[in-house]
mmCIF file of C-alpha atoms and ligand atoms in Angstrom:
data_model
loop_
_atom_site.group_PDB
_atom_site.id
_atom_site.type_symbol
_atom_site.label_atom_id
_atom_site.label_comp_id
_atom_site.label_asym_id
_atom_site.label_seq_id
_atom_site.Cartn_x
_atom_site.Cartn_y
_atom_site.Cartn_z
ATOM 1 C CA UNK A 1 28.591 18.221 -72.301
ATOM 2 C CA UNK A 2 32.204 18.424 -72.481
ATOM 3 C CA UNK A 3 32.944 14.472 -73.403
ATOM 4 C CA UNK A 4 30.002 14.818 -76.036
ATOM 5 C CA UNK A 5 31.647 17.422 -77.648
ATOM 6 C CA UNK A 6 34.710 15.759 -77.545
ATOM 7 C CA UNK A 7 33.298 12.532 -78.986
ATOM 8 C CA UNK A 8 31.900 15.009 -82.123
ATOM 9 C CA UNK A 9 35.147 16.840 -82.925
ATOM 10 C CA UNK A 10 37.060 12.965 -82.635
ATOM 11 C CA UNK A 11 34.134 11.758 -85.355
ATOM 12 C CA UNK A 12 34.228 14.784 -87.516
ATOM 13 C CA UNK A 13 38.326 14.686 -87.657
ATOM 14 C CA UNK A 14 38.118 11.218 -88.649
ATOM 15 C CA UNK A 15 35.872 11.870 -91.501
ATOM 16 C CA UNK A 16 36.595 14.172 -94.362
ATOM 17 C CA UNK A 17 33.808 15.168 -95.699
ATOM 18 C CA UNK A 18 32.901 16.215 -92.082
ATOM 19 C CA UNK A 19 34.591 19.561 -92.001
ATOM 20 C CA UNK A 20 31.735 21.890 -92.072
ATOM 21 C CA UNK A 21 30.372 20.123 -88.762
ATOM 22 C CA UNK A 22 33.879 20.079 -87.605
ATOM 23 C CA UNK A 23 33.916 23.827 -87.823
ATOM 24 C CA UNK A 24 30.581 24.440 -86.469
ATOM 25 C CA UNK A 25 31.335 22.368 -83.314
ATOM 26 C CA UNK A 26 35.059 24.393 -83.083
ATOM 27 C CA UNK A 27 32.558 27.222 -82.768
ATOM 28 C CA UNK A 28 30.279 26.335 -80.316
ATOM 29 C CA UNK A 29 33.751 24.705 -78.280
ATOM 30 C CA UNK A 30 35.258 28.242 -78.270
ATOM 31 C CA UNK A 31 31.858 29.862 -77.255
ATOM 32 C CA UNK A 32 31.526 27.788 -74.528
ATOM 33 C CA UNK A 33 34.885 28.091 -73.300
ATOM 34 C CA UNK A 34 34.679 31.928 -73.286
ATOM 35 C CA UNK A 35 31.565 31.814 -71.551
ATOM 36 C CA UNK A 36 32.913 29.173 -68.866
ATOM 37 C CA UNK A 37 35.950 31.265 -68.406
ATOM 38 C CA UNK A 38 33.578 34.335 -67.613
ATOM 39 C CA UNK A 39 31.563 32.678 -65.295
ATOM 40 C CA UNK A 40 34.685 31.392 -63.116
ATOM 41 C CA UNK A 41 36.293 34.509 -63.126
ATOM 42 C CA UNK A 42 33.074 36.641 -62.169
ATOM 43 C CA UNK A 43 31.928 33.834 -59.390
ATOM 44 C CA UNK A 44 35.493 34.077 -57.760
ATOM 45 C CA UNK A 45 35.257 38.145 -57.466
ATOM 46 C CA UNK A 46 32.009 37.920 -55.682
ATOM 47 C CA UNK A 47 32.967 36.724 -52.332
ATOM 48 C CA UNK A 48 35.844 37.449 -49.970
ATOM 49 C CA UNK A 49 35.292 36.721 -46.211
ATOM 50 C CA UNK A 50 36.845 39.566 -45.266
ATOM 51 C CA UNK A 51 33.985 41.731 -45.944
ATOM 52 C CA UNK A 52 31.014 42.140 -44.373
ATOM 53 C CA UNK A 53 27.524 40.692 -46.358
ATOM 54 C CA UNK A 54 25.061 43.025 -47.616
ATOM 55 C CA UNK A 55 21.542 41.599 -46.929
ATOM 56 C CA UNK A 56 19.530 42.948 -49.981
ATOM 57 C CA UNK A 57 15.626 42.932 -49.713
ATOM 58 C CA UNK A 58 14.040 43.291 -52.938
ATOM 59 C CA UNK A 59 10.377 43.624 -53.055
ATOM 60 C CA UNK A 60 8.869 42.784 -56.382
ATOM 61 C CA UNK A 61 5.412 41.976 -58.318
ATOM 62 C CA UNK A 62 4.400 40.146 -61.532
ATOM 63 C CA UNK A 63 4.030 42.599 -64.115
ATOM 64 C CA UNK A 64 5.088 43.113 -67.758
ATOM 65 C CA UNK A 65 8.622 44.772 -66.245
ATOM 66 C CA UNK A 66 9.226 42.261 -63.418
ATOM 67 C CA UNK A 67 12.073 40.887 -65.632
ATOM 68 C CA UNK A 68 13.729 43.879 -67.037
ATOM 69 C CA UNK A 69 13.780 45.406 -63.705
ATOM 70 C CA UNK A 70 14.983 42.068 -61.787
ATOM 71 C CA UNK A 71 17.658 42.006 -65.362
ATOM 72 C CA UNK A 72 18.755 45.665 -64.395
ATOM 73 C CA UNK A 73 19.098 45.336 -60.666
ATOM 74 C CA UNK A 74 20.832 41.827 -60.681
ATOM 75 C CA UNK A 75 23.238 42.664 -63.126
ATOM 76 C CA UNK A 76 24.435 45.372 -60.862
ATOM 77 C CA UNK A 77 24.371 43.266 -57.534
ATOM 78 C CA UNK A 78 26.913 40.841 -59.686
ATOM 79 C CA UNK A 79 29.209 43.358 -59.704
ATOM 80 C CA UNK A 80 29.032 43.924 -55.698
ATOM 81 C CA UNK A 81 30.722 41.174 -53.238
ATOM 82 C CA UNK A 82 29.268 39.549 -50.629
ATOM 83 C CA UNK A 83 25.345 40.266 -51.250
ATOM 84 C CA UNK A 84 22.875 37.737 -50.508
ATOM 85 C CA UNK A 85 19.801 39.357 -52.380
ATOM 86 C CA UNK A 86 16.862 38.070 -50.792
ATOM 87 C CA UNK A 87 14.028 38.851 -53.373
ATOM 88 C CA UNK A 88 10.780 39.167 -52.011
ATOM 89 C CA UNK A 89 7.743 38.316 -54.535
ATOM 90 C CA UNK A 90 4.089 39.898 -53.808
ATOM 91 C CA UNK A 91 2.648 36.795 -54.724
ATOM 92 C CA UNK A 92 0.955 33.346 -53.641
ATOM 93 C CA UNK A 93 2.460 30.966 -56.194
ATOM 94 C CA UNK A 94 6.614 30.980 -57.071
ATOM 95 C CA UNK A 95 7.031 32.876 -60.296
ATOM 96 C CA UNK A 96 9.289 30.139 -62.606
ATOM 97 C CA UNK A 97 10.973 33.099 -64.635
ATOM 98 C CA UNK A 98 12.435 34.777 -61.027
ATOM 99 C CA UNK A 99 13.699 31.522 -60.398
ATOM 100 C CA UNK A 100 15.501 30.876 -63.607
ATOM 101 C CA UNK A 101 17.229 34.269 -63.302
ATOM 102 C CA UNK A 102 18.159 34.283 -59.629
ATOM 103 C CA UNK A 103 19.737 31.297 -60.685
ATOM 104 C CA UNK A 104 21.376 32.697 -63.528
ATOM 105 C CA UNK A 105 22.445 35.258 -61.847
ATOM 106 C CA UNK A 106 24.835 33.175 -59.560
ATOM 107 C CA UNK A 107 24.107 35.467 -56.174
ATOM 108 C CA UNK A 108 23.498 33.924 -53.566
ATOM 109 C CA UNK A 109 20.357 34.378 -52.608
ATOM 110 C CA UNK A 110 16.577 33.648 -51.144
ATOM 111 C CA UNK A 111 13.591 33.723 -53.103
ATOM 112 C CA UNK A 112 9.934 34.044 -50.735
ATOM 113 C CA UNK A 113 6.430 34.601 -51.387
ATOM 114 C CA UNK A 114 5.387 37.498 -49.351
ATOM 115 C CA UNK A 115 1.595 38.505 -50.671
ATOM 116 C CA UNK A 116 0.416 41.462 -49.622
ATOM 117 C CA UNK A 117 -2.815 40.844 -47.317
ATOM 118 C CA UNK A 118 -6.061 40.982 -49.465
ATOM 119 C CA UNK A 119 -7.470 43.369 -47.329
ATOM 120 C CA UNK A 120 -5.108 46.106 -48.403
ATOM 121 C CA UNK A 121 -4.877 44.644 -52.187
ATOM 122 C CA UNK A 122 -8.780 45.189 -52.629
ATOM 123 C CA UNK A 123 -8.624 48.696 -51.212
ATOM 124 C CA UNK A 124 -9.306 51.843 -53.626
ATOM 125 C CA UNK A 125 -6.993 53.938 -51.614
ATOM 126 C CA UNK A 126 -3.090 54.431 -51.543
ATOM 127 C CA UNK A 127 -2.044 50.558 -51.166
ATOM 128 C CA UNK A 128 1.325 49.696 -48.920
ATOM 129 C CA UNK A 129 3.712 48.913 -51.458
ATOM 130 C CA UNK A 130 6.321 46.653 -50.838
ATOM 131 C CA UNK A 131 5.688 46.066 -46.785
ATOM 132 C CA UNK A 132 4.472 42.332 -46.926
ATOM 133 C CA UNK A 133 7.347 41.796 -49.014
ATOM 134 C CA UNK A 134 10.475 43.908 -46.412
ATOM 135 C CA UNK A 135 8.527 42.310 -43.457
ATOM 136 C CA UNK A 136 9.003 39.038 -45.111
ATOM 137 C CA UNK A 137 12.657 39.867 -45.593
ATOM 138 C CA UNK A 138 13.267 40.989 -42.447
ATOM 139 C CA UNK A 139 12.197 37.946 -40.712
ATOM 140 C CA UNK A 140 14.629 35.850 -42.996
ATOM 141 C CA UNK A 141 17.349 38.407 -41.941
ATOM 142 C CA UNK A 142 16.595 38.346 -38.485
ATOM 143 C CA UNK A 143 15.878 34.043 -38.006
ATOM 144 C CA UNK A 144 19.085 33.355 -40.728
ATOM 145 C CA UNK A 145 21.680 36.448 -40.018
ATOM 146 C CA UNK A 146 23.831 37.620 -37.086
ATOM 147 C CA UNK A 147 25.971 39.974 -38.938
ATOM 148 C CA UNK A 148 25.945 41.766 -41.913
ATOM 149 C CA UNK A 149 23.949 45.215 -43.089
ATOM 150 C CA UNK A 150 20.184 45.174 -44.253
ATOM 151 C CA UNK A 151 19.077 47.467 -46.888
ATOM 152 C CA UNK A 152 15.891 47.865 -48.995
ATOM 153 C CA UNK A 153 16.248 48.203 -52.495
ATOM 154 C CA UNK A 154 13.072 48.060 -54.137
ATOM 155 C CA UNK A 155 13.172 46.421 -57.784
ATOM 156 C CA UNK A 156 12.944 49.926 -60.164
ATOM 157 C CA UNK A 157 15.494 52.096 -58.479
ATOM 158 C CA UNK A 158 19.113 52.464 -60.420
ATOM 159 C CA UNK A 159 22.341 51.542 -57.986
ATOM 160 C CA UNK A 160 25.367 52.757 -58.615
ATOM 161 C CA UNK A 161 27.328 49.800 -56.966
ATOM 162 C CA UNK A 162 29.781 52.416 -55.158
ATOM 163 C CA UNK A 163 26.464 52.384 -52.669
ATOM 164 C CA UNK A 164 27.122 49.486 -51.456
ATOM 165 C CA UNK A 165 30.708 50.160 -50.389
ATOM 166 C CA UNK A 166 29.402 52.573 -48.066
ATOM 167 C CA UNK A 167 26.794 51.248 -46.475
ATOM 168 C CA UNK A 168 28.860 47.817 -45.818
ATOM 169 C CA UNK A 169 30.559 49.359 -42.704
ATOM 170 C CA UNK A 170 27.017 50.944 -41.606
ATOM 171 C CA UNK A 171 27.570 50.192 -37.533
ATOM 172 C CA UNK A 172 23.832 51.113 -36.570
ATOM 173 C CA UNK A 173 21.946 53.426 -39.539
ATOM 174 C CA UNK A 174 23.102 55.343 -41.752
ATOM 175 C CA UNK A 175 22.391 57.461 -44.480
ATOM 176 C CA UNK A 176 22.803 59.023 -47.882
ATOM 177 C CA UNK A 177 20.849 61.027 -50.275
ATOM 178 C CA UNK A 178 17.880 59.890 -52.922
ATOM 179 C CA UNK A 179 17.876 61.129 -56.317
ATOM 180 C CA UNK A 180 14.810 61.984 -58.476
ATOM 181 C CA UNK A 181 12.399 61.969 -55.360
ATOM 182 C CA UNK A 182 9.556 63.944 -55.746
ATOM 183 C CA UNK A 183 9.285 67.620 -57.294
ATOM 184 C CA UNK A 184 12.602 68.607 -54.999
ATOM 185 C CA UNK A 185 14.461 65.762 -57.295
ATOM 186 C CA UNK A 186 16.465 64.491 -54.523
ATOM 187 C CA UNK A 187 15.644 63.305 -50.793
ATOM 188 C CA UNK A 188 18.718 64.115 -48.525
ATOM 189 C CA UNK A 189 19.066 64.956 -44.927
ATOM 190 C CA UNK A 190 20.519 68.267 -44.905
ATOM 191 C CA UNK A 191 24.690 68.636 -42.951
ATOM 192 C CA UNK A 192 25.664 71.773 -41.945
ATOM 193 C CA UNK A 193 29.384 71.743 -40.776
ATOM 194 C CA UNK A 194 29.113 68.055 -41.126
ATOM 195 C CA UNK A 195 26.460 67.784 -38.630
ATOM 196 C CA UNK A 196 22.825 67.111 -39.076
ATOM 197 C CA UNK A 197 20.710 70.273 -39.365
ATOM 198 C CA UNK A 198 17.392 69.179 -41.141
ATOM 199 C CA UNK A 199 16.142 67.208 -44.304
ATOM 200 C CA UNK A 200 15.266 68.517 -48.062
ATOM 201 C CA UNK A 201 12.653 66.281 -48.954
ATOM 202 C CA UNK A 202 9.504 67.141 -51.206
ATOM 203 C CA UNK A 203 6.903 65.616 -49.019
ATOM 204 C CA UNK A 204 7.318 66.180 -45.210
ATOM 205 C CA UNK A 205 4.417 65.281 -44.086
ATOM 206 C CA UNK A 206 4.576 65.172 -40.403
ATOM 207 C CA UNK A 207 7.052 62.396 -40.404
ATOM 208 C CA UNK A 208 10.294 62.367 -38.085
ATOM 209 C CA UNK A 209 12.031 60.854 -41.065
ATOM 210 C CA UNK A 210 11.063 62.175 -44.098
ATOM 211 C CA UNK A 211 13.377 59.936 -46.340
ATOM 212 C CA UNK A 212 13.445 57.444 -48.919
ATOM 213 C CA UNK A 213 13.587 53.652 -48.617
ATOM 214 C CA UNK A 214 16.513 53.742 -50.833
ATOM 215 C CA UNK A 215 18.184 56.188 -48.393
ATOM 216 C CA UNK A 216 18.764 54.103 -45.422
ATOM 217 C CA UNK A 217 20.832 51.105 -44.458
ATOM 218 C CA UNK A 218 20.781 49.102 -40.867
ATOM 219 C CA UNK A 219 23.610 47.248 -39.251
ATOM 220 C CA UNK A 220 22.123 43.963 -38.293
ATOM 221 C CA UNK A 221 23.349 43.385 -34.948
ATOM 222 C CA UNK A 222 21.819 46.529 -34.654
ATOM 223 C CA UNK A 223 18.611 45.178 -35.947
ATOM 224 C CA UNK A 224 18.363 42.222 -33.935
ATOM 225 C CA UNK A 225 18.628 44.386 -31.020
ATOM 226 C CA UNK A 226 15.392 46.014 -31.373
ATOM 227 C CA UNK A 227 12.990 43.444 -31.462
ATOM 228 C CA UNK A 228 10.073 44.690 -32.892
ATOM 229 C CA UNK A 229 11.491 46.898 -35.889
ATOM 230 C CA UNK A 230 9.021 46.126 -38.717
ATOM 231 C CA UNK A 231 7.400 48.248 -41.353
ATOM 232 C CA UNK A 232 3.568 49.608 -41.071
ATOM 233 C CA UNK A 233 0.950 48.952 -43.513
ATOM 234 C CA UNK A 234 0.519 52.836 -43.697
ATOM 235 C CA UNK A 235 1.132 53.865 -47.114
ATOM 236 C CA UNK A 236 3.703 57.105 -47.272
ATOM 237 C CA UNK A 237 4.637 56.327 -43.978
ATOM 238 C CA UNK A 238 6.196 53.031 -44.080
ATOM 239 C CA UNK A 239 10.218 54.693 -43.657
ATOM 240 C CA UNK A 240 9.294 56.889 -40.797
ATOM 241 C CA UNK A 241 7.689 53.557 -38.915
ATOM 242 C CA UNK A 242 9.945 51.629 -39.390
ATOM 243 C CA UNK A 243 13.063 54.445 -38.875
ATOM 244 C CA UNK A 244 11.285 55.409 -35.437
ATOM 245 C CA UNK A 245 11.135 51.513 -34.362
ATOM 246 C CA UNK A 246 15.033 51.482 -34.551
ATOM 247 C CA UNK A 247 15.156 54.156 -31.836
ATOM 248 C CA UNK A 248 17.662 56.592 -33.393
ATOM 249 C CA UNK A 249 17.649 59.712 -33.382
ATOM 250 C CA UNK A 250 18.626 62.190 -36.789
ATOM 251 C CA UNK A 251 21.937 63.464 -34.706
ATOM 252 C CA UNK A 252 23.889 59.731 -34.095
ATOM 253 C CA UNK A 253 23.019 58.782 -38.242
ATOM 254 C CA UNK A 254 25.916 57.749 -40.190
ATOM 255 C CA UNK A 255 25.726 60.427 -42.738
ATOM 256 C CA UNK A 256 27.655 58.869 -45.817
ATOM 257 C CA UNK A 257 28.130 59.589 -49.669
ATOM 258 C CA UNK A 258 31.158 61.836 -49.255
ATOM 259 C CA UNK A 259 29.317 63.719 -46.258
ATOM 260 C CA UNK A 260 25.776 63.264 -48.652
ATOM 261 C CA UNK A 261 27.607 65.401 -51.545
ATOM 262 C CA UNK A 262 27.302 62.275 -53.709
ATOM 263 C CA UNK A 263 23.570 60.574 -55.229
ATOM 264 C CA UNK A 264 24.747 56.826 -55.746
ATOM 265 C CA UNK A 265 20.586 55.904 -55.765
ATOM 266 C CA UNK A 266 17.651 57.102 -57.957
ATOM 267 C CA UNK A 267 13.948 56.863 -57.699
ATOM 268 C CA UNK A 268 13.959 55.746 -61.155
ATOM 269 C CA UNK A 269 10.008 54.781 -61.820
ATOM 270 C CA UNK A 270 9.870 52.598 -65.160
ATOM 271 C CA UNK A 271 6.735 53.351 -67.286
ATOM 272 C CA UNK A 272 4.223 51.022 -67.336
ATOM 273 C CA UNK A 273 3.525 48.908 -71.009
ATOM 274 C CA UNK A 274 0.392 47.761 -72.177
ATOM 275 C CA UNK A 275 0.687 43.489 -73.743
ATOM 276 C CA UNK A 276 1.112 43.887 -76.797
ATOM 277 C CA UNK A 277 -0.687 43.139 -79.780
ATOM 278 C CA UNK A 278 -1.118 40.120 -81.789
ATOM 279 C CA UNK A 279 1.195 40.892 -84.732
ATOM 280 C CA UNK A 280 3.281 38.112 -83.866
ATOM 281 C CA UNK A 281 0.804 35.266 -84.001
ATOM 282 C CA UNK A 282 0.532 35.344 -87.591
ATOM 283 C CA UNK A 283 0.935 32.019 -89.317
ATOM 284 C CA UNK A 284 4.059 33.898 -91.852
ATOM 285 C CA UNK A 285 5.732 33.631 -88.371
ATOM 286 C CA UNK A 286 5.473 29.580 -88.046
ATOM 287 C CA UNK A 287 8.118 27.815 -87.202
ATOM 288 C CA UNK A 288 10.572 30.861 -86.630
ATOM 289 C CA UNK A 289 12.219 31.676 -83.810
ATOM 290 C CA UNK A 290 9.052 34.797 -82.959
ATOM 291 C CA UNK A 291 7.194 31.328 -81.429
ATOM 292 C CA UNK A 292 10.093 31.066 -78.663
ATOM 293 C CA UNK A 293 9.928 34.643 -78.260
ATOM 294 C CA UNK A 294 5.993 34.120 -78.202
ATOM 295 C CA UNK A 295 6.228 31.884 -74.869
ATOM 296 C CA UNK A 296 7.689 35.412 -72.773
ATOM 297 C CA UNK A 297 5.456 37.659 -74.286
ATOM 298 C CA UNK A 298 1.868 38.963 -72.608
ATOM 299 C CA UNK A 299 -0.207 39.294 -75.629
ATOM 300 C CA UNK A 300 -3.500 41.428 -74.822
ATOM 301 C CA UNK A 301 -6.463 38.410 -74.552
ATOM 302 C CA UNK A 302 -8.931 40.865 -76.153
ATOM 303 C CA UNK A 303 -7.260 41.263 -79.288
ATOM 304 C CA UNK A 304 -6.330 37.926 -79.053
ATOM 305 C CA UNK A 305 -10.319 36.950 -79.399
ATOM 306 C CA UNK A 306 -10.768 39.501 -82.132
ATOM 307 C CA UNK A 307 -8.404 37.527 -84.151
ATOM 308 C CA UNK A 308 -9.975 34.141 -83.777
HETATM 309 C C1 UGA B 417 7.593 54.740 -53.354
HETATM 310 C C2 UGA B 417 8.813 54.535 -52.447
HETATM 311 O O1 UGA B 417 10.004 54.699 -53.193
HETATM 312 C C3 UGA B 417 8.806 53.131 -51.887
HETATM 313 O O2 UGA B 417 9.960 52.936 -51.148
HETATM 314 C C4 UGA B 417 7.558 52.989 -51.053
HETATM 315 O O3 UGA B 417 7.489 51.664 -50.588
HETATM 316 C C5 UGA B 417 6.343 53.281 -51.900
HETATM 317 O O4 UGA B 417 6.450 54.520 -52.590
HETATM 318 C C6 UGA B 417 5.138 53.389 -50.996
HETATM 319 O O5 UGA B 417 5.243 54.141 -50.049
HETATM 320 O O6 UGA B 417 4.114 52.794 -51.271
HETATM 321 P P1 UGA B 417 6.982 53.790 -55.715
HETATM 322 O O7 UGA B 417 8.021 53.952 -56.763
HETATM 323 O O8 UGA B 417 5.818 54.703 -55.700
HETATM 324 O O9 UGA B 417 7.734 53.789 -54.339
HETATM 325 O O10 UGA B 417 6.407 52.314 -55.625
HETATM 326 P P2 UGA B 417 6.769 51.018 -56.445
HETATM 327 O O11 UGA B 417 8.142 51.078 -56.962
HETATM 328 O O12 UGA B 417 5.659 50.763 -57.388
HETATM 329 O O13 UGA B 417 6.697 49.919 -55.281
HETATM 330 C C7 UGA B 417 7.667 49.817 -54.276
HETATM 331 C C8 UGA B 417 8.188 48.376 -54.231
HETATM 332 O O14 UGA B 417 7.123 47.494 -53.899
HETATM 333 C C9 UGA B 417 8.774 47.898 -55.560
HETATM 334 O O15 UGA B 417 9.950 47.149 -55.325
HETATM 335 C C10 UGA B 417 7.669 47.018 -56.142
HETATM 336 O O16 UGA B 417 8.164 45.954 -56.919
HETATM 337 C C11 UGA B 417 6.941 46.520 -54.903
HETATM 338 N N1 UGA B 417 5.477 46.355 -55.111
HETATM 339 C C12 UGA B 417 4.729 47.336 -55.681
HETATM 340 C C13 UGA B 417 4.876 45.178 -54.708
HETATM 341 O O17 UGA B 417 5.543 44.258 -54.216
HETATM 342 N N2 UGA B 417 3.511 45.020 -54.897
HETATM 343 C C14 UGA B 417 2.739 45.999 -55.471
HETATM 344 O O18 UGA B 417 1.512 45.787 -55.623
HETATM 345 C C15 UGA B 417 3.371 47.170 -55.867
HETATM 346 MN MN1 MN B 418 9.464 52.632 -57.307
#
């Protein structure tokens, strides 16, 4: 790229009546320079072996927000060292556009297919979000990882990336509070005097650990430890099975966030959009740029047919 550009500006100084290109390629040298420049200077922030990694499991699922969410989350894991984001897709067949912005994104990470069974994705009832895909995960922590912290951060939650400077130094589990959860607004075990005296959560429901997913972190030598520490396929209960696998009890948590005084985590939940509708197929819109922007777009197939 760089020698082709170099053989353009050499032809266009040569010939006069070449300037405008000369300018135009001047442009695109000192836009690709900046955004070369960027790129070096992020990628060398993002890793220092002094620090411990951050192992983050990501469940997500094809839908008309899969991107924006992956966008929102990614963008805020480039700003954390020492993540490898293992991103977990509820799905059978690789999804090209995860791909392209994993790789864009520059962390390093793992991308795996972790479909959730079909007998639980046909059923009417509450389905177990997410569990295929954190199983999925944990195996690839626990076959590919000997140190390090786990966490679950599922793909429509907002980070604040102070997070994950606490939980890096998480020596078995610790914990923080939840914002936004439930009609309480917040899911936080509850310190009196610094010590654990019981949890503010909306939904107790008979569960030892009535938390959030985002509200946990697990030191992985920890982890590998206890051998079998994976999640249920009981919807609503999936923290609490998984939380009384690790064989902890509420009193030796890590409680962290500034002694949980801080929320560095929402439950953010994104609302959902309908495709859209077929405005931008019409033929005052050939050859513009709408029939790139066409190519990303879900366009609803029954208005679609109306058209034609
Ligand atoms: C709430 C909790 O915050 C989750 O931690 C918990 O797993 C979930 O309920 C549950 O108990 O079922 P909620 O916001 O209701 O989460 O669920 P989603 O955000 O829709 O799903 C949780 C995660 O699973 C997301 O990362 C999502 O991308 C993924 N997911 C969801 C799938 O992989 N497949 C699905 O069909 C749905
Ligand atoms: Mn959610």
């Amino acid at each position: 790229m760089l020698l082709c550009l170099f053989i353009m500006y050499d032809l266009c100084t040569r010939v006069p009546a070449a300037h405008n290109c000369m300018r135009a390629v001047e442009g695109f040298q000192d836009r690709l320079s900046h955004v070369i420049r960027e790129e070096l200077v992020r990628k060398k922030t993002q890793y220092d072996a002094t620090l411990p990694i951050i192992y983050v499991i990501t469940p997500t699922y094809k839908r008309l927000e899969q991107i924006p969410e992956l966008t929102r989350l990614g963008q805020t894991l480039m700003n954390v060292p020492n993540i490898h984001w293992i991103v977990a897709d509820d799905a059978t067949e690789t999804n090209p556009e995860v791909i392209e912005y994993l790789d864009f994104c520059g962390i390093p990470h793992t991308y795996l297919l972790t479909p959730m069974p079909k007998k639980y994705k046909n059923q009417t009832k509450a389905k177990p979000k997410g569990v295929a895909n954190r199983n999925g995960g944990l195996k690839w922590v626990r076959e590919h990882a000997t140190e390090g912290v786990v966490y679950f951060a599922d793909d429509d939650n907002a980070y604040d990336i102070r997070l994950f400077t606490e939980i890096r130094y998480t020596k078995r589990v610790s914990m923080f509070p939840v914002g936004l959860v439930t009609g309480f607004g917040l899911s936080s075990p509850v310190l009196k005097d610094g010590k654990f005296s019981t949890w503010y959560d909306g939904w107790i429901g008979g569960r030892k650990f009535p938390v959030d997913m985002a509200g946990f972190a697990v030191n992985v030598q920890y982890l590998l430890q206890v051998k079998d520490a994976f999640m249920p396929y009981a919807p609503g209960y999936e923290e609490d099975g998984f939380l009384k696998k690790l064989k902890i009890e509420p009193e030796e948590l890590e409680f962290l966030a500034e002694g949980c005084t801080k929320i560095y985590v929402w439950h953010t939940q994104t609302k959902k959009n309908k495709p859209s509708d077929n405005k931008i197929l019409e033929s005052k819109f050939d050859g513009t740029n709408l029939r790139h922007l066409q190519q990303v777009m879900t366009i609803d197939p029954t208005i679609k047919k109306k058209k034609t």
